Amino acid sequence: MATFENAMFGATTSFSNTLFHYDAVFAFAVFEDAISFRSARFQGDSYFKWTSFDAPPDLVGTVFARGAYFQEACFYGGEPKGASFAGDAVFLDTGFSPGAAMTDCLFNDRARRDPGIAIAFPPDLGLEKTGLPPGASWARFDDKGNVVEVLPA
């Protein structure tokens, strides 16, 4: 398990291309400057509960192969973009700026019919008729968390 609970990242930080084999805990962490998880892969559950992102997090190409939990996180600098969520994606009580979008984020289509996958957003996020935030899409994933197909809106 990788644990960064209560960590303060005061300068530009990069976990780009990092493979987290097991659970990763960033609960209560503060990213005061740019943070990159570009092309990182979370094989276990990832916990970003109560995490503060003061700059837009770079999640382009990031894969959350299992659960991603962002409850009560704050995206002060900008919302996540470009990530794939193959398992749970929980953003309850998460702070987003008005008009936030989750551009190019992919969420597991199985969640629409499988109660074993939880996908949840704060009610004030302004979901599209697809049930996802603006800019996000449903996708099919294989059993390893890789995108197999992006579904049309």
PDB file of C-alpha atoms in Angstrom:
ATOM      1  CA  MET A   1       0.000   0.000   0.000  1.00  0.00           C
ATOM      2  CA  ALA A   2       1.234   3.497  -0.843  1.00  0.00           C
ATOM      3  CA  THR A   3       0.288   5.961   1.875  1.00  0.00           C
ATOM      4  CA  PHE A   4       0.494   9.725   1.493  1.00  0.00           C
ATOM      5  CA  GLU A   5      -2.196  10.490   4.057  1.00  0.00           C
ATOM      6  CA  ASN A   6      -1.948  14.044   5.451  1.00  0.00           C
ATOM      7  CA  ALA A   7       0.936  14.816   3.073  1.00  0.00           C
ATOM      8  CA  MET A   8       1.628  18.404   2.069  1.00  0.00           C
ATOM      9  CA  PHE A   9       2.948  18.772  -1.465  1.00  0.00           C
ATOM     10  CA  GLY A  10       4.145  22.386  -1.608  1.00  0.00           C
ATOM     11  CA  ALA A  11       5.862  22.293  -4.984  1.00  0.00           C
ATOM     12  CA  THR A  12       5.141  20.792  -8.385  1.00  0.00           C
ATOM     13  CA  THR A  13       4.734  17.046  -7.868  1.00  0.00           C
ATOM     14  CA  SER A  14       4.743  14.215 -10.373  1.00  0.00           C
ATOM     15  CA  PHE A  15       3.536  10.661 -10.113  1.00  0.00           C
ATOM     16  CA  SER A  16       3.451  10.437 -13.937  1.00  0.00           C
ATOM     17  CA  ASN A  17       3.735   6.905 -15.296  1.00  0.00           C
ATOM     18  CA  THR A  18       3.674   5.487 -11.766  1.00  0.00           C
ATOM     19  CA  LEU A  19       2.202   2.035 -11.261  1.00  0.00           C
ATOM     20  CA  PHE A  20       0.470   1.722  -7.899  1.00  0.00           C
ATOM     21  CA  HIS A  21       0.209  -2.069  -7.524  1.00  0.00           C
ATOM     22  CA  TYR A  22      -1.920  -1.951  -4.389  1.00  0.00           C
ATOM     23  CA  ASP A  23      -4.177   0.554  -2.657  1.00  0.00           C
ATOM     24  CA  ALA A  24      -3.025   4.178  -2.666  1.00  0.00           C
ATOM     25  CA  VAL A  25      -4.074   6.561   0.101  1.00  0.00           C
ATOM     26  CA  PHE A  26      -3.884  10.326  -0.446  1.00  0.00           C
ATOM     27  CA  ALA A  27      -6.573  11.192   2.129  1.00  0.00           C
ATOM     28  CA  PHE A  28      -6.219  14.688   3.627  1.00  0.00           C
ATOM     29  CA  ALA A  29      -3.320  15.445   1.250  1.00  0.00           C
ATOM     30  CA  VAL A  30      -2.828  18.980  -0.051  1.00  0.00           C
ATOM     31  CA  PHE A  31      -1.396  19.654  -3.497  1.00  0.00           C
ATOM     32  CA  GLU A  32      -0.525  23.367  -3.407  1.00  0.00           C
ATOM     33  CA  ASP A  33       1.031  23.428  -6.865  1.00  0.00           C
ATOM     34  CA  ALA A  34       0.771  21.414 -10.074  1.00  0.00           C
ATOM     35  CA  ILE A  35       0.250  17.676  -9.624  1.00  0.00           C
ATOM     36  CA  SER A  36       0.635  15.153 -12.410  1.00  0.00           C
ATOM     37  CA  PHE A  37      -0.672  11.628 -12.361  1.00  0.00           C
ATOM     38  CA  ARG A  38      -0.450  11.557 -16.180  1.00  0.00           C
ATOM     39  CA  SER A  39      -0.533   7.952 -17.411  1.00  0.00           C
ATOM     40  CA  ALA A  40      -0.358   6.607 -13.849  1.00  0.00           C
ATOM     41  CA  ARG A  41      -2.160   3.353 -13.115  1.00  0.00           C
ATOM     42  CA  PHE A  42      -3.914   2.530  -9.854  1.00  0.00           C
ATOM     43  CA  GLN A  43      -4.315  -1.267  -9.671  1.00  0.00           C
ATOM     44  CA  GLY A  44      -5.863  -1.190  -6.193  1.00  0.00           C
ATOM     45  CA  ASP A  45      -8.364   1.190  -4.664  1.00  0.00           C
ATOM     46  CA  SER A  46      -7.335   4.845  -4.496  1.00  0.00           C
ATOM     47  CA  TYR A  47      -8.450   7.150  -1.720  1.00  0.00           C
ATOM     48  CA  PHE A  48      -8.424  10.916  -2.237  1.00  0.00           C
ATOM     49  CA  LYS A  49     -10.966  11.699   0.479  1.00  0.00           C
ATOM     50  CA  TRP A  50     -10.660  15.268   1.778  1.00  0.00           C
ATOM     51  CA  THR A  51      -7.771  15.941  -0.610  1.00  0.00           C
ATOM     52  CA  SER A  52      -7.190  19.501  -1.810  1.00  0.00           C
ATOM     53  CA  PHE A  53      -6.077  20.192  -5.380  1.00  0.00           C
ATOM     54  CA  ASP A  54      -5.087  23.866  -5.552  1.00  0.00           C
ATOM     55  CA  ALA A  55      -4.055  23.539  -9.214  1.00  0.00           C
ATOM     56  CA  PRO A  56      -5.698  21.416 -11.921  1.00  0.00           C
ATOM     57  CA  PRO A  57      -4.584  17.795 -11.519  1.00  0.00           C
ATOM     58  CA  ASP A  58      -3.141  16.276 -14.686  1.00  0.00           C
ATOM     59  CA  LEU A  59      -4.945  12.948 -14.977  1.00  0.00           C
ATOM     60  CA  VAL A  60      -4.676  12.492 -18.741  1.00  0.00           C
ATOM     61  CA  GLY A  61      -4.215   8.796 -19.423  1.00  0.00           C
ATOM     62  CA  THR A  62      -4.577   7.864 -15.747  1.00  0.00           C
ATOM     63  CA  VAL A  63      -6.316   4.536 -15.136  1.00  0.00           C
ATOM     64  CA  PHE A  64      -8.220   3.778 -11.956  1.00  0.00           C
ATOM     65  CA  ALA A  65      -8.600   0.009 -12.434  1.00  0.00           C
ATOM     66  CA  ARG A  66     -10.523  -0.434  -9.168  1.00  0.00           C
ATOM     67  CA  GLY A  67     -12.272   2.043  -6.897  1.00  0.00           C
ATOM     68  CA  ALA A  68     -11.479   5.770  -6.915  1.00  0.00           C
ATOM     69  CA  TYR A  69     -12.847   7.621  -3.895  1.00  0.00           C
ATOM     70  CA  PHE A  70     -12.796  11.429  -3.952  1.00  0.00           C
ATOM     71  CA  GLN A  71     -15.408  12.156  -1.265  1.00  0.00           C
ATOM     72  CA  GLU A  72     -15.153  15.703   0.034  1.00  0.00           C
ATOM     73  CA  ALA A  73     -12.080  16.445  -2.089  1.00  0.00           C
ATOM     74  CA  CYS A  74     -11.749  20.007  -3.381  1.00  0.00           C
ATOM     75  CA  PHE A  75     -10.754  20.823  -6.929  1.00  0.00           C
ATOM     76  CA  TYR A  76      -9.962  24.504  -6.443  1.00  0.00           C
ATOM     77  CA  GLY A  77      -7.724  24.832  -9.468  1.00  0.00           C
ATOM     78  CA  GLY A  78      -9.758  22.850 -11.988  1.00  0.00           C
ATOM     79  CA  GLU A  79     -11.491  19.544 -12.417  1.00  0.00           C
ATOM     80  CA  PRO A  80      -9.991  16.188 -13.387  1.00  0.00           C
ATOM     81  CA  LYS A  81      -9.736  15.491 -17.119  1.00  0.00           C
ATOM     82  CA  GLY A  82      -8.763  12.497 -19.211  1.00  0.00           C
ATOM     83  CA  ALA A  83      -8.950   9.735 -16.575  1.00  0.00           C
ATOM     84  CA  SER A  84     -10.517   6.284 -16.927  1.00  0.00           C
ATOM     85  CA  PHE A  85     -12.564   4.873 -14.048  1.00  0.00           C
ATOM     86  CA  ALA A  86     -13.045   1.104 -14.433  1.00  0.00           C
ATOM     87  CA  GLY A  87     -14.511   0.570 -10.957  1.00  0.00           C
ATOM     88  CA  ASP A  88     -16.202   2.728  -8.357  1.00  0.00           C
ATOM     89  CA  ALA A  89     -15.902   6.474  -8.962  1.00  0.00           C
ATOM     90  CA  VAL A  90     -17.246   8.306  -5.934  1.00  0.00           C
ATOM     91  CA  PHE A  91     -17.241  12.103  -5.894  1.00  0.00           C
ATOM     92  CA  LEU A  92     -19.919  12.709  -3.237  1.00  0.00           C
ATOM     93  CA  ASP A  93     -19.647  16.087  -1.504  1.00  0.00           C
ATOM     94  CA  THR A  94     -16.684  16.942  -3.724  1.00  0.00           C
ATOM     95  CA  GLY A  95     -16.082  20.624  -4.378  1.00  0.00           C
ATOM     96  CA  PHE A  96     -15.973  21.648  -8.025  1.00  0.00           C
ATOM     97  CA  SER A  97     -15.938  25.122  -9.532  1.00  0.00           C
ATOM     98  CA  PRO A  98     -19.228  26.300 -11.104  1.00  0.00           C
ATOM     99  CA  GLY A  99     -19.681  24.916 -14.604  1.00  0.00           C
ATOM    100  CA  ALA A 100     -17.140  22.156 -14.020  1.00  0.00           C
ATOM    101  CA  ALA A 101     -16.722  19.422 -16.612  1.00  0.00           C
ATOM    102  CA  MET A 102     -14.862  16.131 -16.570  1.00  0.00           C
ATOM    103  CA  THR A 103     -13.630  16.341 -20.128  1.00  0.00           C
ATOM    104  CA  ASP A 104     -12.522  13.049 -21.689  1.00  0.00           C
ATOM    105  CA  CYS A 105     -13.097  11.074 -18.474  1.00  0.00           C
ATOM    106  CA  LEU A 106     -14.435   7.554 -19.019  1.00  0.00           C
ATOM    107  CA  PHE A 107     -16.699   5.684 -16.612  1.00  0.00           C
ATOM    108  CA  ASN A 108     -17.619   1.993 -16.593  1.00  0.00           C
ATOM    109  CA  ASP A 109     -20.861   1.364 -18.453  1.00  0.00           C
ATOM    110  CA  ARG A 110     -21.555  -1.669 -16.228  1.00  0.00           C
ATOM    111  CA  ALA A 111     -22.390   0.741 -13.391  1.00  0.00           C
ATOM    112  CA  ARG A 112     -25.707   1.517 -15.109  1.00  0.00           C
ATOM    113  CA  ARG A 113     -26.932  -2.035 -14.490  1.00  0.00           C
ATOM    114  CA  ASP A 114     -24.575  -3.492 -11.858  1.00  0.00           C
ATOM    115  CA  PRO A 115     -25.203  -2.245  -8.311  1.00  0.00           C
ATOM    116  CA  GLY A 116     -21.743  -3.575  -7.408  1.00  0.00           C
ATOM    117  CA  ILE A 117     -20.141  -0.555  -9.109  1.00  0.00           C
ATOM    118  CA  ALA A 118     -20.783   2.808  -7.457  1.00  0.00           C
ATOM    119  CA  ILE A 119     -20.577   6.004  -9.480  1.00  0.00           C
ATOM    120  CA  ALA A 120     -21.710   9.109  -7.625  1.00  0.00           C
ATOM    121  CA  PHE A 121     -21.389  12.858  -8.104  1.00  0.00           C
ATOM    122  CA  PRO A 122     -22.456  15.860  -6.049  1.00  0.00           C
ATOM    123  CA  PRO A 123     -25.970  17.009  -7.003  1.00  0.00           C
ATOM    124  CA  ASP A 124     -24.802  20.516  -7.918  1.00  0.00           C
ATOM    125  CA  LEU A 125     -22.323  19.281 -10.550  1.00  0.00           C
ATOM    126  CA  GLY A 126     -24.918  19.491 -13.319  1.00  0.00           C
ATOM    127  CA  LEU A 127     -25.036  16.058 -14.894  1.00  0.00           C
ATOM    128  CA  GLU A 128     -25.912  15.491 -18.535  1.00  0.00           C
ATOM    129  CA  LYS A 129     -28.810  13.257 -19.609  1.00  0.00           C
ATOM    130  CA  THR A 130     -26.267  10.406 -19.752  1.00  0.00           C
ATOM    131  CA  GLY A 131     -25.951  10.650 -15.948  1.00  0.00           C
ATOM    132  CA  LEU A 132     -22.356  11.845 -16.249  1.00  0.00           C
ATOM    133  CA  PRO A 133     -20.725  15.269 -15.882  1.00  0.00           C
ATOM    134  CA  PRO A 134     -20.259  17.369 -19.026  1.00  0.00           C
ATOM    135  CA  GLY A 135     -17.461  16.052 -21.226  1.00  0.00           C
ATOM    136  CA  ALA A 136     -17.472  12.523 -19.749  1.00  0.00           C
ATOM    137  CA  SER A 137     -18.472   9.300 -21.523  1.00  0.00           C
ATOM    138  CA  TRP A 138     -19.446   5.761 -20.734  1.00  0.00           C
ATOM    139  CA  ALA A 139     -17.004   3.031 -21.792  1.00  0.00           C
ATOM    140  CA  ARG A 140     -16.575  -0.710 -21.632  1.00  0.00           C
ATOM    141  CA  PHE A 141     -13.558  -2.056 -19.781  1.00  0.00           C
ATOM    142  CA  ASP A 142     -11.864  -5.445 -19.677  1.00  0.00           C
ATOM    143  CA  ASP A 143     -11.253  -7.251 -16.376  1.00  0.00           C
ATOM    144  CA  LYS A 144      -7.863  -5.498 -15.973  1.00  0.00           C
ATOM    145  CA  GLY A 145      -9.316  -1.991 -16.187  1.00  0.00           C
ATOM    146  CA  ASN A 146      -8.348  -1.261 -19.786  1.00  0.00           C
ATOM    147  CA  VAL A 147     -10.776   0.579 -22.042  1.00  0.00           C
ATOM    148  CA  VAL A 148     -12.234  -1.730 -24.668  1.00  0.00           C
ATOM    149  CA  GLU A 149     -14.759   0.634 -26.239  1.00  0.00           C
ATOM    150  CA  VAL A 150     -15.941   4.202 -25.717  1.00  0.00           C
ATOM    151  CA  LEU A 151     -19.705   4.290 -26.117  1.00  0.00           C
ATOM    152  CA  PRO A 152     -21.528   6.983 -28.094  1.00  0.00           C
ATOM    153  CA  ALA A 153     -23.500   9.532 -26.084  1.00  0.00           C
TER     154      ALA A 153
END
